[in-house]
CSV table of C-alpha atoms in Angstrom, one decimal:
chain,number,residue,atom,x,y,z
A,1070,UNK,CA,-80.1,159.2,30.1
A,1071,UNK,CA,-83.3,157.2,29.7
A,1072,UNK,CA,-86.0,157.9,32.3
A,1073,UNK,CA,-87.2,155.1,34.6
A,1074,UNK,CA,-84.3,152.8,33.8
A,1075,UNK,CA,-82.2,151.5,36.7
A,1076,UNK,CA,-78.6,152.8,36.5
A,1077,UNK,CA,-76.8,149.4,36.2
A,1078,UNK,CA,-79.2,148.4,33.4
A,1079,UNK,CA,-78.8,151.7,31.6
A,1080,UNK,CA,-75.0,151.2,31.9
A,1081,UNK,CA,-75.2,147.7,30.4
A,1082,UNK,CA,-77.4,148.9,27.5
A,1083,UNK,CA,-74.9,151.8,26.8
A,1084,UNK,CA,-72.0,149.4,26.7
A,1085,UNK,CA,-73.8,146.9,24.5
A,1086,UNK,CA,-74.7,149.8,22.1
A,1087,UNK,CA,-71.1,150.5,21.6
A,1088,UNK,CA,-70.6,147.1,19.9
A,1089,UNK,CA,-70.7,147.1,16.1
A,1090,UNK,CA,-74.1,146.6,14.5
A,1091,UNK,CA,-76.0,146.9,17.8
A,1092,UNK,CA,-78.5,149.8,17.9
A,1093,UNK,CA,-80.6,151.0,20.8
A,1094,UNK,CA,-83.4,148.5,20.4
A,1095,UNK,CA,-81.0,145.5,20.0
A,1096,UNK,CA,-79.0,146.7,23.0
A,1097,UNK,CA,-82.2,146.8,25.1
A,1098,UNK,CA,-83.2,143.4,24.0
A,1099,UNK,CA,-79.8,142.0,24.7
A,1100,UNK,CA,-79.6,143.6,28.1
A,1101,UNK,CA,-83.0,142.2,29.2
A,1102,UNK,CA,-82.0,138.8,27.9
A,1103,UNK,CA,-78.7,138.9,29.8
A,1104,UNK,CA,-80.6,139.8,33.0
A,1105,UNK,CA,-82.9,136.8,32.5
A,1106,UNK,CA,-80.1,134.3,31.6
A,1107,UNK,CA,-79.3,131.5,34.0
A,1108,UNK,CA,-76.4,131.9,36.3
A,1109,UNK,CA,-74.3,129.3,34.4
A,1110,UNK,CA,-75.0,130.8,30.9
A,1111,UNK,CA,-74.1,134.3,32.1
A,1112,UNK,CA,-70.9,133.1,33.7
A,1113,UNK,CA,-70.0,131.3,30.5
A,1114,UNK,CA,-70.6,134.4,28.4
A,1115,UNK,CA,-68.4,136.7,30.5
A,1116,UNK,CA,-65.8,134.1,31.0
A,1117,UNK,CA,-65.6,133.3,27.3
A,1118,UNK,CA,-65.0,137.1,26.6
A,1119,UNK,CA,-62.2,137.2,29.2
A,1120,UNK,CA,-60.7,133.9,28.1
A,1121,UNK,CA,-60.7,134.7,24.4
A,1122,UNK,CA,-59.0,138.1,25.1
A,1123,UNK,CA,-56.4,136.4,27.3
A,1124,UNK,CA,-55.6,133.4,25.2
A,1125,UNK,CA,-55.8,134.7,21.6
A,1126,UNK,CA,-52.7,136.2,20.1
A,1127,UNK,CA,-51.2,136.7,16.6
A,1128,UNK,CA,-49.5,133.8,14.8
A,1129,UNK,CA,-45.7,134.5,14.9
A,1130,UNK,CA,-45.6,133.8,11.1
A,1131,UNK,CA,-48.7,135.1,9.5
A,1132,UNK,CA,-50.3,137.3,12.2
A,1133,UNK,CA,-53.6,135.3,12.0
A,1134,UNK,CA,-55.3,134.9,15.3
A,1135,UNK,CA,-54.4,131.8,17.3
A,1136,UNK,CA,-54.1,130.5,20.8
A,1137,UNK,CA,-50.7,128.9,20.0
A,1138,UNK,CA,-47.4,130.0,18.7
A,1139,UNK,CA,-48.5,129.1,15.2
A,1140,UNK,CA,-52.0,129.4,13.7
A,1141,UNK,CA,-53.8,126.3,12.5
A,1142,UNK,CA,-53.0,127.1,8.8
A,1143,UNK,CA,-49.3,127.7,9.4
A,1144,UNK,CA,-49.0,124.6,11.5
A,1145,UNK,CA,-51.0,122.4,9.1
A,1146,UNK,CA,-49.3,119.8,6.9
A,1147,UNK,CA,-49.8,119.8,3.2
A,1148,UNK,CA,-50.2,123.6,2.7
A,1149,UNK,CA,-48.4,125.2,-0.3
A,1150,UNK,CA,-45.8,127.2,1.6
A,1151,UNK,CA,-44.7,129.1,-1.5
A,1152,UNK,CA,-47.9,131.1,-1.8
A,1153,UNK,CA,-49.0,133.8,0.6
A,1154,UNK,CA,-52.5,135.3,0.5
A,1155,UNK,CA,-52.6,138.8,2.0
A,1156,UNK,CA,-55.9,139.6,3.8
A,1157,UNK,CA,-57.2,142.5,5.9
A,1158,UNK,CA,-58.3,140.5,8.9
A,1159,UNK,CA,-58.7,137.1,10.4
A,1160,UNK,CA,-62.3,136.8,9.3
A,1161,UNK,CA,-61.1,136.9,5.7
A,1162,UNK,CA,-59.0,133.8,6.4
A,1163,UNK,CA,-62.2,132.0,7.4
A,1164,UNK,CA,-64.0,133.2,4.3
A,1165,UNK,CA,-61.2,131.9,2.0
A,1166,UNK,CA,-60.9,128.6,3.9
A,1167,UNK,CA,-64.6,128.1,3.4
A,1168,UNK,CA,-64.1,128.0,-0.4
A,1169,UNK,CA,-61.9,124.9,0.1
A,1170,UNK,CA,-60.0,126.2,-3.0
A,1171,UNK,CA,-56.9,127.8,-1.5
A,1172,UNK,CA,-54.1,125.7,-0.1
A,1173,UNK,CA,-51.4,128.2,0.5
A,1174,UNK,CA,-50.6,130.3,3.5
A,1175,UNK,CA,-52.0,133.7,4.6
A,1176,UNK,CA,-50.7,137.0,5.9
A,1177,UNK,CA,-53.2,139.0,8.0
A,1178,UNK,CA,-52.6,142.8,7.9
A,1179,UNK,CA,-55.0,143.7,10.7
A,1180,UNK,CA,-56.4,146.6,8.8
A,1181,UNK,CA,-55.8,148.8,5.8
A,1182,UNK,CA,-53.9,152.0,5.3
A,1183,UNK,CA,-56.4,154.7,6.1
A,1184,UNK,CA,-55.0,158.2,6.8
A,1185,UNK,CA,-58.5,159.4,7.6
A,1186,UNK,CA,-58.6,157.0,10.6
A,1187,UNK,CA,-54.9,157.6,11.4
A,1188,UNK,CA,-53.9,154.2,10.3
A,1189,UNK,CA,-50.5,154.2,8.5
A,1190,UNK,CA,-48.5,151.3,7.0
A,1191,UNK,CA,-46.6,151.0,10.3
A,1192,UNK,CA,-49.8,150.0,12.1
A,1193,UNK,CA,-50.2,147.1,9.8
A,1194,UNK,CA,-48.3,143.8,9.7
A,1195,UNK,CA,-46.4,144.8,6.5
A,1196,UNK,CA,-42.9,144.5,8.0
A,1197,UNK,CA,-43.6,140.9,9.0
A,1198,UNK,CA,-44.8,140.2,5.4
A,1199,UNK,CA,-41.6,141.6,3.9
A,1200,UNK,CA,-39.5,139.5,6.3
A,1201,UNK,CA,-41.4,136.4,5.2
A,1202,UNK,CA,-40.9,137.2,1.6
A,1203,UNK,CA,-37.2,137.9,2.2
A,1204,UNK,CA,-36.4,134.9,4.3
A,1205,UNK,CA,-38.8,132.2,3.1
A,1206,UNK,CA,-39.1,130.6,-0.3
A,1207,UNK,CA,-42.1,132.5,-1.6
A,1208,UNK,CA,-43.2,132.2,-5.2
A,1209,UNK,CA,-46.4,134.2,-5.3
A,1210,UNK,CA,-48.2,136.8,-3.1
A,1211,UNK,CA,-51.9,137.1,-3.7
A,1212,UNK,CA,-53.4,140.5,-2.6
A,1213,UNK,CA,-56.9,139.7,-1.3
A,1214,UNK,CA,-57.7,143.0,0.5
A,1215,UNK,CA,-61.3,144.2,0.2
A,1216,UNK,CA,-62.4,145.9,-3.1
A,1217,UNK,CA,-62.6,149.3,-1.4
A,1218,UNK,CA,-60.6,152.5,-1.8
A,1219,UNK,CA,-58.5,151.6,1.3
A,1220,UNK,CA,-58.2,148.0,0.3
A,1221,UNK,CA,-57.0,148.8,-3.2
A,1222,UNK,CA,-54.6,151.5,-2.0
A,1223,UNK,CA,-53.1,149.0,0.6
A,1224,UNK,CA,-52.7,146.4,-2.1
A,1225,UNK,CA,-51.0,148.8,-4.4
A,1226,UNK,CA,-48.7,150.0,-1.6
A,1227,UNK,CA,-47.6,146.5,-0.7
A,1228,UNK,CA,-47.2,145.4,-4.2
A,1229,UNK,CA,-44.8,148.2,-4.8
A,1230,UNK,CA,-42.8,147.2,-1.7
A,1231,UNK,CA,-42.7,143.6,-3.1
A,1232,UNK,CA,-41.5,144.4,-6.6
A,1233,UNK,CA,-37.8,144.4,-5.7
A,1234,UNK,CA,-38.1,140.8,-4.7
A,1235,UNK,CA,-39.0,139.8,-8.2
A,1236,UNK,CA,-41.8,137.4,-7.2
A,1237,UNK,CA,-45.3,137.0,-8.7
A,1238,UNK,CA,-47.8,139.4,-7.1
A,1239,UNK,CA,-51.4,138.9,-8.1
A,1240,UNK,CA,-54.8,140.1,-7.0
A,1241,UNK,CA,-58.2,138.6,-6.6
A,1242,UNK,CA,-60.4,139.0,-9.7
A,1243,UNK,CA,-63.1,141.7,-9.7
A,1244,UNK,CA,-66.4,140.9,-11.3
A,1245,UNK,CA,-70.1,140.4,-10.9
A,1246,UNK,CA,-70.9,138.2,-7.9
A,1247,UNK,CA,-72.3,134.8,-8.7
A,1248,UNK,CA,-76.0,134.8,-8.3
A,1249,UNK,CA,-76.0,138.5,-8.6
A,1250,UNK,CA,-78.1,140.6,-11.1
A,1251,UNK,CA,-76.3,142.5,-13.9
A,1252,UNK,CA,-79.0,145.2,-13.6
A,1253,UNK,CA,-78.1,145.9,-10.0
A,1254,UNK,CA,-74.3,145.8,-10.4
A,1255,UNK,CA,-72.6,149.2,-10.2
A,1256,UNK,CA,-70.8,150.5,-13.2
A,1257,UNK,CA,-67.3,150.2,-11.8
A,1258,UNK,CA,-67.9,146.5,-11.0
A,1259,UNK,CA,-69.4,145.9,-14.5
A,1260,UNK,CA,-66.5,147.7,-16.1
A,1261,UNK,CA,-63.9,145.6,-14.2
A,1262,UNK,CA,-66.0,142.5,-15.0
A,1263,UNK,CA,-65.8,143.3,-18.7
A,1264,UNK,CA,-62.0,144.0,-18.5
A,1265,UNK,CA,-61.5,140.7,-16.8
A,1266,UNK,CA,-63.6,138.6,-19.2
A,1267,UNK,CA,-62.4,135.2,-20.2
A,1268,UNK,CA,-63.3,132.3,-22.4
A,1269,UNK,CA,-66.3,130.2,-21.4
B,734,UNK,CA,-66.8,123.2,14.9
B,735,UNK,CA,-65.3,125.8,12.5
B,736,UNK,CA,-62.0,124.9,10.9
B,737,UNK,CA,-59.0,127.1,11.5
B,738,UNK,CA,-60.5,129.0,14.4
B,739,UNK,CA,-58.8,129.0,17.8
B,740,UNK,CA,-60.9,127.3,20.4
B,741,UNK,CA,-61.4,130.2,22.8
B,742,UNK,CA,-62.5,132.4,19.8
B,743,UNK,CA,-64.9,129.6,18.6
B,744,UNK,CA,-66.3,129.4,22.1
B,745,UNK,CA,-66.9,133.1,22.3
B,746,UNK,CA,-68.6,133.2,18.9
B,747,UNK,CA,-70.8,130.3,20.0
B,748,UNK,CA,-71.8,132.1,23.2
B,749,UNK,CA,-72.6,135.3,21.4
B,750,UNK,CA,-74.6,133.4,18.8
B,751,UNK,CA,-76.9,132.2,21.6
B,752,UNK,CA,-78.0,135.8,22.2
B,753,UNK,CA,-81.3,136.9,20.6
B,754,UNK,CA,-81.0,138.4,17.2
B,755,UNK,CA,-77.3,137.5,16.8
B,756,UNK,CA,-76.6,135.2,13.9
B,757,UNK,CA,-73.4,133.6,12.9
B,758,UNK,CA,-72.0,136.6,11.0
B,759,UNK,CA,-72.9,139.1,13.7
B,760,UNK,CA,-71.4,136.8,16.4
B,761,UNK,CA,-68.1,136.6,14.4
B,762,UNK,CA,-68.1,140.4,14.0
B,763,UNK,CA,-68.8,141.0,17.7
B,764,UNK,CA,-66.1,138.4,18.7
B,765,UNK,CA,-63.4,140.0,16.6
B,766,UNK,CA,-64.4,143.4,17.9
B,767,UNK,CA,-64.3,142.2,21.5
B,768,UNK,CA,-60.8,140.8,20.9
B,769,UNK,CA,-59.6,144.2,19.5
B,770,UNK,CA,-61.2,146.3,22.3
B,771,UNK,CA,-59.1,148.3,24.7
B,772,UNK,CA,-58.5,146.7,28.1
B,773,UNK,CA,-60.7,149.3,29.8
B,774,UNK,CA,-63.6,149.0,27.4
B,775,UNK,CA,-63.6,145.2,27.7
B,776,UNK,CA,-63.5,145.3,31.5
B,777,UNK,CA,-66.4,147.8,31.4
B,778,UNK,CA,-68.4,145.5,29.2
B,779,UNK,CA,-68.0,142.4,31.3
B,780,UNK,CA,-68.4,144.3,34.6
B,781,UNK,CA,-71.6,146.0,33.5
B,782,UNK,CA,-73.0,142.5,32.7
B,783,UNK,CA,-72.1,141.2,36.1
B,784,UNK,CA,-73.2,144.4,37.9
B,785,UNK,CA,-76.6,144.6,36.2
B,786,UNK,CA,-77.2,140.9,37.0
B,787,UNK,CA,-76.2,141.4,40.6
B,788,UNK,CA,-78.0,144.7,41.3
B,789,UNK,CA,-81.2,144.6,39.3
B,790,UNK,CA,-84.2,143.0,41.0
B,791,UNK,CA,-88.0,143.3,40.8
B,792,UNK,CA,-89.8,146.2,42.3
B,793,UNK,CA,-91.6,144.9,45.4
B,794,UNK,CA,-94.8,146.6,44.3
B,795,UNK,CA,-95.1,146.3,40.5
B,796,UNK,CA,-92.3,143.8,39.6
B,797,UNK,CA,-90.7,146.3,37.2
B,798,UNK,CA,-86.9,146.1,37.1
B,799,UNK,CA,-85.0,148.3,39.6
B,800,UNK,CA,-81.9,148.5,41.7
B,801,UNK,CA,-83.9,149.7,44.7
B,802,UNK,CA,-86.8,148.3,46.8
B,803,UNK,CA,-89.2,150.3,44.6
B,804,UNK,CA,-88.9,151.1,40.9
B,805,UNK,CA,-88.6,154.7,39.7
B,806,UNK,CA,-92.3,154.8,38.7
B,807,UNK,CA,-93.6,153.4,42.0
B,808,UNK,CA,-91.4,155.7,44.0
B,809,UNK,CA,-92.2,158.8,41.9
B,810,UNK,CA,-94.4,161.6,43.2
B,811,UNK,CA,-97.4,162.7,41.3
B,812,UNK,CA,-98.3,159.4,39.7
B,813,UNK,CA,-102.0,158.4,39.7
B,814,UNK,CA,-101.9,155.4,42.1
B,815,UNK,CA,-105.5,154.3,41.3
B,816,UNK,CA,-104.6,153.1,37.8
B,817,UNK,CA,-102.5,150.1,37.0
B,818,UNK,CA,-101.3,149.3,33.5
B,819,UNK,CA,-100.4,145.6,33.1
B,820,UNK,CA,-97.6,144.9,30.6
B,821,UNK,CA,-95.6,141.8,29.6
B,822,UNK,CA,-92.1,143.0,30.4
B,823,UNK,CA,-90.1,145.9,31.6
B,824,UNK,CA,-89.3,147.2,28.1
B,825,UNK,CA,-93.0,147.9,27.6
B,826,UNK,CA,-92.9,150.2,30.6
B,827,UNK,CA,-90.2,152.2,28.8
B,828,UNK,CA,-92.3,152.3,25.6
B,829,UNK,CA,-95.3,153.6,27.5
B,830,UNK,CA,-93.3,156.1,29.4
B,831,UNK,CA,-91.9,157.5,26.2
B,832,UNK,CA,-95.4,158.5,25.1
B,833,UNK,CA,-95.5,160.9,28.1
B,834,UNK,CA,-99.3,160.2,28.2
B,835,UNK,CA,-99.6,157.7,31.0
B,836,UNK,CA,-99.3,158.8,34.6
B,837,UNK,CA,-100.6,155.8,36.5
B,838,UNK,CA,-98.6,152.8,37.8
B,839,UNK,CA,-97.6,149.6,36.1
B,840,UNK,CA,-97.6,145.9,36.7
B,841,UNK,CA,-95.0,143.8,34.9
B,842,UNK,CA,-96.0,140.2,34.3
B,843,UNK,CA,-92.6,139.0,33.1
B,844,UNK,CA,-94.1,137.0,30.2
B,845,UNK,CA,-97.4,135.7,28.9
B,846,UNK,CA,-99.3,132.5,29.5
B,847,UNK,CA,-97.9,130.1,26.9
B,848,UNK,CA,-98.5,126.4,27.4
B,849,UNK,CA,-96.4,125.6,24.4
B,850,UNK,CA,-93.4,127.0,26.1
B,851,UNK,CA,-94.4,125.6,29.5
B,852,UNK,CA,-95.3,129.0,30.9
B,853,UNK,CA,-98.4,128.8,33.1
B,854,UNK,CA,-100.1,131.6,35.1
B,855,UNK,CA,-98.0,130.7,38.2
B,856,UNK,CA,-94.8,131.7,36.4
B,857,UNK,CA,-96.1,135.2,35.9
B,858,UNK,CA,-96.6,137.9,38.5
B,859,UNK,CA,-100.3,137.6,38.5
B,860,UNK,CA,-100.6,136.8,42.3
B,861,UNK,CA,-98.8,140.1,43.0
B,862,UNK,CA,-101.3,142.0,40.8
B,863,UNK,CA,-104.3,140.4,42.6
B,864,UNK,CA,-102.7,141.4,46.0
B,865,UNK,CA,-102.3,145.0,44.8
B,866,UNK,CA,-105.9,145.2,43.6
B,867,UNK,CA,-107.2,143.6,46.8
B,868,UNK,CA,-105.2,145.8,49.2
B,869,UNK,CA,-104.7,149.1,47.4
B,870,UNK,CA,-107.2,151.6,46.2
B,871,UNK,CA,-107.3,150.7,42.5
B,872,UNK,CA,-110.0,152.1,40.2
B,873,UNK,CA,-108.8,150.9,36.8
B,874,UNK,CA,-106.6,148.1,35.4
B,875,UNK,CA,-105.5,148.7,31.8
B,876,UNK,CA,-104.4,145.5,30.0
B,877,UNK,CA,-101.5,146.4,27.8
B,878,UNK,CA,-100.2,143.0,26.8
B,879,UNK,CA,-99.0,142.5,23.2
B,880,UNK,CA,-101.7,142.1,20.5
B,881,UNK,CA,-100.7,138.4,20.0
B,882,UNK,CA,-102.5,135.2,20.7
B,883,UNK,CA,-100.6,134.7,24.0
B,884,UNK,CA,-100.9,138.4,25.0
B,885,UNK,CA,-104.7,138.4,24.3
B,886,UNK,CA,-105.2,135.1,26.2
B,887,UNK,CA,-103.2,136.4,29.1
B,888,UNK,CA,-105.3,139.6,29.2
B,889,UNK,CA,-108.5,137.6,29.1
B,890,UNK,CA,-107.3,135.3,31.9
B,891,UNK,CA,-106.4,138.2,34.1
B,892,UNK,CA,-109.5,140.2,33.4
B,893,UNK,CA,-111.6,137.2,34.5
B,894,UNK,CA,-109.6,137.0,37.8
B,895,UNK,CA,-110.2,140.7,38.3
B,896,UNK,CA,-113.9,140.7,37.7
B,897,UNK,CA,-114.9,139.8,41.3
B,898,UNK,CA,-113.2,143.0,42.5
B,899,UNK,CA,-115.7,145.1,40.6
B,900,UNK,CA,-113.1,147.5,39.2
B,901,UNK,CA,-112.9,148.9,35.7
B,902,UNK,CA,-110.7,146.7,33.4
B,903,UNK,CA,-109.8,148.1,30.0
B,904,UNK,CA,-107.5,147.2,27.2
B,905,UNK,CA,-105.3,149.2,24.8
B,906,UNK,CA,-107.1,150.0,21.5
B,907,UNK,CA,-106.4,147.9,18.4
B,908,UNK,CA,-106.2,149.8,15.2
B,909,UNK,CA,-104.1,150.9,12.2
B,910,UNK,CA,-100.7,152.2,13.3
B,911,UNK,CA,-100.2,156.0,12.8
B,912,UNK,CA,-98.2,156.6,9.6
B,913,UNK,CA,-99.2,153.1,8.4
B,914,UNK,CA,-100.8,152.2,5.1
B,915,UNK,CA,-104.3,150.8,5.0
B,916,UNK,CA,-103.3,148.7,2.0
B,917,UNK,CA,-100.7,146.8,4.0
B,918,UNK,CA,-102.8,146.4,7.2
B,919,UNK,CA,-103.9,142.9,7.8
B,920,UNK,CA,-107.6,142.1,7.8
B,921,UNK,CA,-107.8,141.4,11.5
B,922,UNK,CA,-106.3,144.8,12.4
B,923,UNK,CA,-108.5,146.5,9.9
B,924,UNK,CA,-111.6,144.8,11.3
B,925,UNK,CA,-110.6,145.8,14.8
B,926,UNK,CA,-109.9,149.3,13.6
B,927,UNK,CA,-113.4,149.6,12.1
B,928,UNK,CA,-115.0,148.1,15.2
B,929,UNK,CA,-113.2,150.7,17.4
B,930,UNK,CA,-113.9,153.7,15.1
B,931,UNK,CA,-114.8,157.0,16.8
B,932,UNK,CA,-115.9,160.5,15.9
B,933,UNK,CA,-113.3,162.8,14.3
């Protein structure tokens, strides 16, 4: 309890501080800003929170976030429907779309297997992925989970489940980031980068 | 307009991005977090925004933020009511209170004179300060605006208005920050620090 701070303000700061990446100072700054906002802007902020939570749901095919039955990718013309890229969350879809290089479909897991956090395979959208692979004409599944312990373990787990289907299962390449500095790359990344080397 | 992002989500991200210190990536992260929040937490967040905006008003004496007629400082026992510390905003009251060193009252200006941003003296709570000095038994006014061009100009402007009252008007000391490094102090700060030097 901060001294000399009105209760509703302290409460607002506390709630803002629970958001990811918002520390005490940022929460204070945000709270004071919110107090000073015009009536219209403030209403727009709270309404957009409520509206997004109310309208956004998971695509019935790939579990990406959407306000319709199908997400914009699944409902788009001209996507390669034989390729599925498996990602951890909907933000990864945005990141991959920004490359402009990928033209297949996605499957959003909504997390990784993480026993420490109590997240098992049944909490992820793995069953839905298996259904797609079983029912649709899928030629390749690209595992694009994050290069972390949990991401790798999840990719391994899913690729084992997919092996009976006899389709191609690939994974994003590990390596040094473009524009990065060899000197600062960790050994594991460098080792993977060496292993994955190719002709110039 | 981001491609492949549902409209209500894009709208939420846009509104979050308007908040101070929130860039595109943070806004995305916050938006996805807000979508995944429990119903109770989400309601608490939006309600605390509405409640703070509804309940918080300016103290009728010092213009600090409060939910009552008087702010916690003005209504506290044992404060030195002959000293007024003039600050730019309510966060500065918190910062000074944290020192535990100051036992007088405050006056919150709610900004600085900044012609570039269209803020003139009449937008600040300067009139209220003059009324206090005229009516109450004030012995000293401490100018504690930020050490910026606008803060200094505002302090100068107010101290001129106060001079007819014949009370003591002081200003926070400029100098090198404790724990700072002389090498990295800018010349103006170092010069002020030399000017203000005192016996050990």
